[in-house]
PDB file of C-alpha atoms and ligand atoms in Angstrom:
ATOM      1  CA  UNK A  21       0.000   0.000   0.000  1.00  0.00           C
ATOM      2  CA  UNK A  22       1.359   3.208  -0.984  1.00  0.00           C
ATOM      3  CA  UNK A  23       1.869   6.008   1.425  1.00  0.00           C
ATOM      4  CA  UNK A  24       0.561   9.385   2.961  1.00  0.00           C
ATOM      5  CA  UNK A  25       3.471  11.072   1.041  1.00  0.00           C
ATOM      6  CA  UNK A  26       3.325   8.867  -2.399  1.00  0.00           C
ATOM      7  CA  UNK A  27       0.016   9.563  -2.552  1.00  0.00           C
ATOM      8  CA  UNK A  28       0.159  13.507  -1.770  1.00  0.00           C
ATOM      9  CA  UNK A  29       3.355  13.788  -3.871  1.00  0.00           C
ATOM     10  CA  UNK A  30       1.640  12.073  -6.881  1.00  0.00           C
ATOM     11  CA  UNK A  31      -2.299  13.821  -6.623  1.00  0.00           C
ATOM     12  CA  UNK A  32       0.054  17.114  -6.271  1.00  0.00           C
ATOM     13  CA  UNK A  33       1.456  16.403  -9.484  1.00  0.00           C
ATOM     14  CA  UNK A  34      -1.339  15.430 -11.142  1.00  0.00           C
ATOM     15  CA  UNK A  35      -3.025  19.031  -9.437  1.00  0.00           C
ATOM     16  CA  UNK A  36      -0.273  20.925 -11.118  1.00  0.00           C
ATOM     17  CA  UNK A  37      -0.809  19.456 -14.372  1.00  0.00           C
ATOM     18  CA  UNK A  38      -4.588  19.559 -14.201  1.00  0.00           C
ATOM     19  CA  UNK A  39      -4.359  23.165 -12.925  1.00  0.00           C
ATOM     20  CA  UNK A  40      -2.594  23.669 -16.186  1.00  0.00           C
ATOM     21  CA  UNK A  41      -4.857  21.975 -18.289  1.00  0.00           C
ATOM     22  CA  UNK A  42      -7.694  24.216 -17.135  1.00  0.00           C
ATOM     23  CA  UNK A  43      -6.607  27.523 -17.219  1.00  0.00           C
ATOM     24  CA  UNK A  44      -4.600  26.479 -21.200  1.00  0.00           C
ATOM     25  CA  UNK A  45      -6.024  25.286 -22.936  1.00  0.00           C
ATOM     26  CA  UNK A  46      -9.719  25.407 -21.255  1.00  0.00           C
ATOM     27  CA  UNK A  47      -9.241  28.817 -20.796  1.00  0.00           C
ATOM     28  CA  UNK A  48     -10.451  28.854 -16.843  1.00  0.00           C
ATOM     29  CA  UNK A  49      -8.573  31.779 -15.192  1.00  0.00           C
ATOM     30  CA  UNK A  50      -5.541  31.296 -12.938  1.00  0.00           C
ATOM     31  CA  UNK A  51      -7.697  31.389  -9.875  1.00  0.00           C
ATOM     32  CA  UNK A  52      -9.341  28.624 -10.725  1.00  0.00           C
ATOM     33  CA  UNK A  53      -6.588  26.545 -11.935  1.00  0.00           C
ATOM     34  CA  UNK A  54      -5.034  26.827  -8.485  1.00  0.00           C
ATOM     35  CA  UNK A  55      -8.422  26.231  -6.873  1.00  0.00           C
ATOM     36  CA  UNK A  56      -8.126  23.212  -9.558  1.00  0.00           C
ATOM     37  CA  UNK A  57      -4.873  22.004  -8.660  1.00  0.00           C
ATOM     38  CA  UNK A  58      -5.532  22.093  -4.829  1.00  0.00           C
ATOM     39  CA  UNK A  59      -9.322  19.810  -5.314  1.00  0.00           C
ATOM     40  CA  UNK A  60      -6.989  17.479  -7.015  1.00  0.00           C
ATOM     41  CA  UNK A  61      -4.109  17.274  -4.885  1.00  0.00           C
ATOM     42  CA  UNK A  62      -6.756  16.821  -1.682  1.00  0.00           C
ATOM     43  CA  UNK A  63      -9.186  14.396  -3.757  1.00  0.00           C
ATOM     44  CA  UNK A  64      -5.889  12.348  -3.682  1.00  0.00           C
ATOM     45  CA  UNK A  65      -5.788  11.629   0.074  1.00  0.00           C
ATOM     46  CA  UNK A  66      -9.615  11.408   0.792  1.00  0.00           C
ATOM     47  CA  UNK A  67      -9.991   7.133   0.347  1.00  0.00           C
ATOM     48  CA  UNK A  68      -7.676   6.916   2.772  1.00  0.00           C
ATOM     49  CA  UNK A  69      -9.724   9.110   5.041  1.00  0.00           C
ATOM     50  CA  UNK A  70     -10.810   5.328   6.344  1.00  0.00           C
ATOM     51  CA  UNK A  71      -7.202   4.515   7.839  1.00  0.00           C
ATOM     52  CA  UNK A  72      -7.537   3.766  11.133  1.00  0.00           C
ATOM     53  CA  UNK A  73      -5.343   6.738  13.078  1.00  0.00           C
ATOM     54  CA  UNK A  74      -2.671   8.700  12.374  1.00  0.00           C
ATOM     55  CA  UNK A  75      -2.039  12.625  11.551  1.00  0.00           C
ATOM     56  CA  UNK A  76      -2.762  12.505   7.938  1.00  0.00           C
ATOM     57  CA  UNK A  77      -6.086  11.519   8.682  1.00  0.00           C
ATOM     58  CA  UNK A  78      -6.631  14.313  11.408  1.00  0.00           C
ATOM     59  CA  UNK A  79      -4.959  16.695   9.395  1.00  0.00           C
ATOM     60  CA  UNK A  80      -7.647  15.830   6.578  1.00  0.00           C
ATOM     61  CA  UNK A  81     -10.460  16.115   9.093  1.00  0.00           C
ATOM     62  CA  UNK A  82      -8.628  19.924  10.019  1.00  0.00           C
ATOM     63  CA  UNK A  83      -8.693  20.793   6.609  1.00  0.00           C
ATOM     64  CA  UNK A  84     -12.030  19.206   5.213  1.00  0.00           C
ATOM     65  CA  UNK A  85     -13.747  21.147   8.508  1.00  0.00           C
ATOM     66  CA  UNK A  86     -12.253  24.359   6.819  1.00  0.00           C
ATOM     67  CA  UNK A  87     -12.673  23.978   3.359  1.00  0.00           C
ATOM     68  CA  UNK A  88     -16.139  22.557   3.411  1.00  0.00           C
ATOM     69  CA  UNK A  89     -18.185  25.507   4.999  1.00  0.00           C
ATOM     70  CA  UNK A  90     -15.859  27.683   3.280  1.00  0.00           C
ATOM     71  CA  UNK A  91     -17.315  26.415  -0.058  1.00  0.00           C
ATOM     72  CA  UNK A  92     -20.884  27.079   1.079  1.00  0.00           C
ATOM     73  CA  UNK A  93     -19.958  30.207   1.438  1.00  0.00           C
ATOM     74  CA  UNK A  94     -21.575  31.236  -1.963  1.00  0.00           C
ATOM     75  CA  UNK A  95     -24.577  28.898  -1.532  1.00  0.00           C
ATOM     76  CA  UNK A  96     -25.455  30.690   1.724  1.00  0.00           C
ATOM     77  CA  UNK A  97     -25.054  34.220   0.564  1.00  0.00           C
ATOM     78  CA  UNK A  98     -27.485  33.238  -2.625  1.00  0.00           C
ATOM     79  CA  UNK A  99     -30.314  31.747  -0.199  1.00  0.00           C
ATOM     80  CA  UNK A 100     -29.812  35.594   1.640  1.00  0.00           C
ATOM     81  CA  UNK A 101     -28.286  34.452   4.956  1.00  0.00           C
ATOM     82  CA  UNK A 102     -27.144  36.938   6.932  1.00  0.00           C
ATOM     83  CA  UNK A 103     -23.174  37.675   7.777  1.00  0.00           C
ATOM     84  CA  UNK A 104     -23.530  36.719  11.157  1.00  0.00           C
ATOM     85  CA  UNK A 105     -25.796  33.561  10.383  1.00  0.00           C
ATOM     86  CA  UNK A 106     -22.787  32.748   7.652  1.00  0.00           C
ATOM     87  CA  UNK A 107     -20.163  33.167  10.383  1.00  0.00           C
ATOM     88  CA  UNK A 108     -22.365  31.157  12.615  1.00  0.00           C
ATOM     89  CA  UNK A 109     -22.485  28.546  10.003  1.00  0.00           C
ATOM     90  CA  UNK A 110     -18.847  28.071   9.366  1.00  0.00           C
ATOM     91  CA  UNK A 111     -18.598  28.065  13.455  1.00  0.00           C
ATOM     92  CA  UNK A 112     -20.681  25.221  13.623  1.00  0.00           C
ATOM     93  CA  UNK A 113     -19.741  23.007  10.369  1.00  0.00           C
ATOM     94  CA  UNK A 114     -15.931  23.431  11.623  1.00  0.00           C
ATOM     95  CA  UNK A 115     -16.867  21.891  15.159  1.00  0.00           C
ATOM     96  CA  UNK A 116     -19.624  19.230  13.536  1.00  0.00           C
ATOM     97  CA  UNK A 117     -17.042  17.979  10.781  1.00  0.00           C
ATOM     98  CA  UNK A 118     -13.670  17.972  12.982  1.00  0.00           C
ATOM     99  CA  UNK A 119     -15.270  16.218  15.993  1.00  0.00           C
ATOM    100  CA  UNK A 120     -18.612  14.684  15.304  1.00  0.00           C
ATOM    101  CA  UNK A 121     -18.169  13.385  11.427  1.00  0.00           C
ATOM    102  CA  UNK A 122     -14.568  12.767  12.012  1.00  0.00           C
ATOM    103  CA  UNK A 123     -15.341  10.035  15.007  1.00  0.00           C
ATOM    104  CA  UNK A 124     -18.592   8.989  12.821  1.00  0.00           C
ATOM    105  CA  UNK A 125     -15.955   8.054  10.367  1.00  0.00           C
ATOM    106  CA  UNK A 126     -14.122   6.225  12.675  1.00  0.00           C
ATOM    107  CA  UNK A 127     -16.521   4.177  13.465  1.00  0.00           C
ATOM    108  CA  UNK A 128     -18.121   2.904  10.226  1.00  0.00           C
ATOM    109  CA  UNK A 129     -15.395   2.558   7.705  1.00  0.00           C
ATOM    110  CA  UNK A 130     -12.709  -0.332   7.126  1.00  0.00           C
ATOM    111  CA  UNK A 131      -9.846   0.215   5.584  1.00  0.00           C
ATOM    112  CA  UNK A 132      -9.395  -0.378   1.987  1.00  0.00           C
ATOM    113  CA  UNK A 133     -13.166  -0.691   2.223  1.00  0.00           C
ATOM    114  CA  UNK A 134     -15.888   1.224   0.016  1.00  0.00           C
ATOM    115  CA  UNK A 135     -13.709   4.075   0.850  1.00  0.00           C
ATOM    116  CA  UNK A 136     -11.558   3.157  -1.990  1.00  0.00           C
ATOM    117  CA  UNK A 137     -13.657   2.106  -4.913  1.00  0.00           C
ATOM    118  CA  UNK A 138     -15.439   3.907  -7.898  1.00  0.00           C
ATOM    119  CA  UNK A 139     -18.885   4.860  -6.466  1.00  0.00           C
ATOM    120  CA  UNK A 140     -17.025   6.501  -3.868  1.00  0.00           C
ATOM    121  CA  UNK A 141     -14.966   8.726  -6.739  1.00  0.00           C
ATOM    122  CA  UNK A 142     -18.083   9.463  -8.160  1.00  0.00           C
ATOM    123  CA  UNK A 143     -19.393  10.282  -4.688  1.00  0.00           C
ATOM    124  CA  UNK A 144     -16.703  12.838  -3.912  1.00  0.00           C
ATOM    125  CA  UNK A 145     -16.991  14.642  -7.900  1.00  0.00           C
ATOM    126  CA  UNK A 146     -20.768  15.214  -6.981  1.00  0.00           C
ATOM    127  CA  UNK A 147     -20.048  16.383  -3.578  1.00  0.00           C
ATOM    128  CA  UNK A 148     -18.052  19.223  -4.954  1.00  0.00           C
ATOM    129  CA  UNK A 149     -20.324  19.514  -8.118  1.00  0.00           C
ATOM    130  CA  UNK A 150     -23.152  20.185  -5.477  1.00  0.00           C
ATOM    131  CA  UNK A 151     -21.351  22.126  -2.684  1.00  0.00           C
ATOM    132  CA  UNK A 152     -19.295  25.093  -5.087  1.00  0.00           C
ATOM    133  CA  UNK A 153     -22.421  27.454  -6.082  1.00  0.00           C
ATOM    134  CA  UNK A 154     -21.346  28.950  -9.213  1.00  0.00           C
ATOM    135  CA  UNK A 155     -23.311  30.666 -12.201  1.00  0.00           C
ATOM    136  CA  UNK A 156     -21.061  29.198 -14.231  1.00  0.00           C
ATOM    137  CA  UNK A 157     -21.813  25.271 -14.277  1.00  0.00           C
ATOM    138  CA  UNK A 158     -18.465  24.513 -16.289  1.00  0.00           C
ATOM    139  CA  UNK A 159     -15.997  25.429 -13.608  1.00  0.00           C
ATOM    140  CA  UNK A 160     -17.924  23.473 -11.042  1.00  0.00           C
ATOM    141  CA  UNK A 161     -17.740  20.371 -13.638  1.00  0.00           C
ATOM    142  CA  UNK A 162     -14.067  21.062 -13.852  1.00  0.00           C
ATOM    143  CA  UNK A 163     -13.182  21.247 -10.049  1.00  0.00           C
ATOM    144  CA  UNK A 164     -15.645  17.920  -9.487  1.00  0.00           C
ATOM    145  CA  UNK A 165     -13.517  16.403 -12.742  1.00  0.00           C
ATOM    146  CA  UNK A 166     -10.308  17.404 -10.300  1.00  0.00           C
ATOM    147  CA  UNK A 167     -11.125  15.898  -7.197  1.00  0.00           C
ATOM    148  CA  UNK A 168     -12.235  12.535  -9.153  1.00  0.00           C
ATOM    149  CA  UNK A 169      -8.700  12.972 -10.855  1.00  0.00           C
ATOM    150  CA  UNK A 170      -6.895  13.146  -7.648  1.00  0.00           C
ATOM    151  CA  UNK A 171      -8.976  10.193  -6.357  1.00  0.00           C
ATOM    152  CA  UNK A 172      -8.330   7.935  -9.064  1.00  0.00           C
ATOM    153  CA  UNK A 173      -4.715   8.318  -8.429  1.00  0.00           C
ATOM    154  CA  UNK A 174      -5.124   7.319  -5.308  1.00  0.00           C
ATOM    155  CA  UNK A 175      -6.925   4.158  -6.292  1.00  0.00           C
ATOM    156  CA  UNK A 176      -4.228   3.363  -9.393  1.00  0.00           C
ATOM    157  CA  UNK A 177      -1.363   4.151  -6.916  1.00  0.00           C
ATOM    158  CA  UNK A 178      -2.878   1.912  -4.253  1.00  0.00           C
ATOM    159  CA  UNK A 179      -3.388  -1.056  -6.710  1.00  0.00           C
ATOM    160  CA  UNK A 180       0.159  -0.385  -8.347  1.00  0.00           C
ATOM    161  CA  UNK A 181       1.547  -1.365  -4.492  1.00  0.00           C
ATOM    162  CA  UNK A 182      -0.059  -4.312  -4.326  1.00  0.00           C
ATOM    163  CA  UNK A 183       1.673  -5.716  -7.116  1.00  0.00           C
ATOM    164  CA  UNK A 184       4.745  -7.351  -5.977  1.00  0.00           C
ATOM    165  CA  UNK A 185       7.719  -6.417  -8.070  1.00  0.00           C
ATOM    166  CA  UNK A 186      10.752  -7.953  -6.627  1.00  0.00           C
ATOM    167  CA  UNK A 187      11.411 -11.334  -7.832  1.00  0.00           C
ATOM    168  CA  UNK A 188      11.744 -12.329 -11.589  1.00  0.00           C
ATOM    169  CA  UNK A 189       7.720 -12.919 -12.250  1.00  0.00           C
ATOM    170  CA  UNK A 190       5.647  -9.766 -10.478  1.00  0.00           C
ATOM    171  CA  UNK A 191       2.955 -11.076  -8.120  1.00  0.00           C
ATOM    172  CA  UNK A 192      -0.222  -9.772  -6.820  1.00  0.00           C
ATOM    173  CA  UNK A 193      -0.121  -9.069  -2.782  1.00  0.00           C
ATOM    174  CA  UNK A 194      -2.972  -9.980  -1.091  1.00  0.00           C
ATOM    175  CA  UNK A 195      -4.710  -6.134  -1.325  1.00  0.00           C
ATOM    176  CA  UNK A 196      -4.692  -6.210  -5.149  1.00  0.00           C
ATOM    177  CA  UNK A 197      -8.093  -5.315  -6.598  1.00  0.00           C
ATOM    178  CA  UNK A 198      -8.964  -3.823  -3.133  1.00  0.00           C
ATOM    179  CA  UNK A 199      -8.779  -0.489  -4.467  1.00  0.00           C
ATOM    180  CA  UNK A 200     -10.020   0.433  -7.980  1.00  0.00           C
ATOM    181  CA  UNK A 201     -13.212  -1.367  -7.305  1.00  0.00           C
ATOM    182  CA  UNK A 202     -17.590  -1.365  -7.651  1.00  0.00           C
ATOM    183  CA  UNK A 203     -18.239  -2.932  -4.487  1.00  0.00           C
ATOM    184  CA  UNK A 204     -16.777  -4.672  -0.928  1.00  0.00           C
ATOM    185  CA  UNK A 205     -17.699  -7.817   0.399  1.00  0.00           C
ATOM    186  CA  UNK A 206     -19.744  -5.983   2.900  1.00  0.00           C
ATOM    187  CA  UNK A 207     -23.076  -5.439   1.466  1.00  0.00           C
ATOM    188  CA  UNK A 208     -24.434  -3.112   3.696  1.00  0.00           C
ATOM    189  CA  UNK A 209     -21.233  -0.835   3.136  1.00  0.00           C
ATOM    190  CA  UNK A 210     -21.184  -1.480  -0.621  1.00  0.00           C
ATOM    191  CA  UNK A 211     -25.530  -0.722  -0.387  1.00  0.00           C
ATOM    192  CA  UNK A 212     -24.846   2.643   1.359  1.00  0.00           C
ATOM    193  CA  UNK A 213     -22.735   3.527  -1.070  1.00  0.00           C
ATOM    194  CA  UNK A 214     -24.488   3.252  -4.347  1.00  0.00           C
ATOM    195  CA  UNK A 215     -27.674   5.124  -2.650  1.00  0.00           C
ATOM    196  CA  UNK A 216     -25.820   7.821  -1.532  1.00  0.00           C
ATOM    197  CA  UNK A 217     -24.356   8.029  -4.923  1.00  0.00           C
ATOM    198  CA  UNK A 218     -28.330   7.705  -6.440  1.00  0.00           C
ATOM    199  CA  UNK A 219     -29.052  10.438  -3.906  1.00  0.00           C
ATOM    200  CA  UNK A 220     -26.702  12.759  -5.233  1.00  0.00           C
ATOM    201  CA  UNK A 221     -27.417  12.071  -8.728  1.00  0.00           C
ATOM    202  CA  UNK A 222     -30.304  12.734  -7.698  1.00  0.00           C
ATOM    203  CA  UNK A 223     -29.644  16.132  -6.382  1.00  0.00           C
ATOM    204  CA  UNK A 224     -27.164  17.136  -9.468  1.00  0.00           C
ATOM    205  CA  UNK A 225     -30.087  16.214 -11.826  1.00  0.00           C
ATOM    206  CA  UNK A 226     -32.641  18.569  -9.887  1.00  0.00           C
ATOM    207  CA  UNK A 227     -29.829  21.561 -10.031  1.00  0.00           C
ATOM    208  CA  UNK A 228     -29.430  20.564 -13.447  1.00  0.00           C
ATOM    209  CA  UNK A 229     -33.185  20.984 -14.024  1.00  0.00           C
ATOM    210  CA  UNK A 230     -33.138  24.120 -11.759  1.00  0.00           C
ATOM    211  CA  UNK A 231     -30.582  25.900 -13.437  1.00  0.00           C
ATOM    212  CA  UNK A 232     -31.745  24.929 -17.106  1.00  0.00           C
ATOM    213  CA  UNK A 233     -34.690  27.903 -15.978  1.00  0.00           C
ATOM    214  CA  UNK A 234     -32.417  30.677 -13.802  1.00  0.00           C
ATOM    215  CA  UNK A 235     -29.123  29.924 -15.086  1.00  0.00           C
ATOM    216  CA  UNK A 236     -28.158  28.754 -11.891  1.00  0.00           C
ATOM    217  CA  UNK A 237     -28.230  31.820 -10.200  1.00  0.00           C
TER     218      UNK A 237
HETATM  219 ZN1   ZN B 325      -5.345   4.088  -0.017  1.00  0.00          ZN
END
């Protein structure tokens, strides 16, 4: 299994090139192409968000608590909340994300579980998709792209490790095919999954439908 710093080293990389991409040639501003690059380079440590201890994992928890209000920032200043009721908001999505969903998570997931698979990529690109209220719907397709990008690598990387190089023939370890993957042997987990992914679909479809009539705004 590949590493904290593999992983950040190589979903960094891919930010930087994806942050390229999108400002030339898609023509997305610098701003955005560094917003870009960092959705990548984070989307490249969330499966792992489902390892047991260790600072990476809190540190993620720090910085999702952060980054996640932050991003409804927009949202909440559209559905005309007040400064103070934004500030209040961040307040309490910091403290509910950091302690509350960060032991949740603790409790449910197993490692190398539906953490890492495909749904869950798809799950994270919607997340983002939904949370980043934008007029414009083709940067918020392009960050969602990035943090699926940055996953994915994640997944790759984590099934390149389990192939065992040394020796004249390579062999599969045991974890191979535990990463890039549809569903666990736990069906409730692998259940859970797939219907939050319908639910979001869900959700992305009615925004879609919603912003076909007020351009989003
Ligand atoms: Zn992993």
């Amino acid at each position: 299994m590949a590493g904290f710093r593999t992983h950040i080293t190589v979903s960094g990389a891919c930010g930087i090139a994806y942050g390229g991409f999108a400002v030339q040639p898609l023509g997305f501003n610098t701003e955005a192409g560094l917003l870009a690059a960092g959705v990548t380079a984070v989307g490249g440590m969330l499966p792992d968000l489902d390892s047991d201890s260790g600072i990476p994992v809190r540190e993620l928890f720090g910085l999702a608590a952060a980054v996640i209000p932050l991003m409804l920032v927009r949202r909440l200043m559209h559905a005309g909340v007040s400064p103070e009721g934004i500030l209040a908001t961040l307040l309490f999505a910091y403290v509910f994300i950091r302690y509350f969903v960060s032991n949740l998570f603790k409790q449910l997931s197993v490692h190398r579980g539906m953490y890492h698979s495909i749904p869950a990529m798809l799950v994270a690109g919607l997340c983002v998709y939904l949370a980043y209220h934008s007029p414009d719907r083709t940067i918020r397709m392009m960050l969602a792209c990035g943090v699926m990008l940055g996953f994915l690598s994640h997944l790759i990387l984590d099934e390149v490790y389990s192939v065992d190089w040394r020796g004249v023939k390579p062999k599969l370890k045991a974890s191979a095919g535990s990463a890039v993957k549809f569903g666990s042997s736990s069906l409730p987990a692998t259940a859970t999954c797939y219907l939050i992914l319908g639910g979001l679909l869900y959700l992305a479809y009615l925004d879609l439908k919603k912003s076909g009539t007020d351009l989003g705004f």
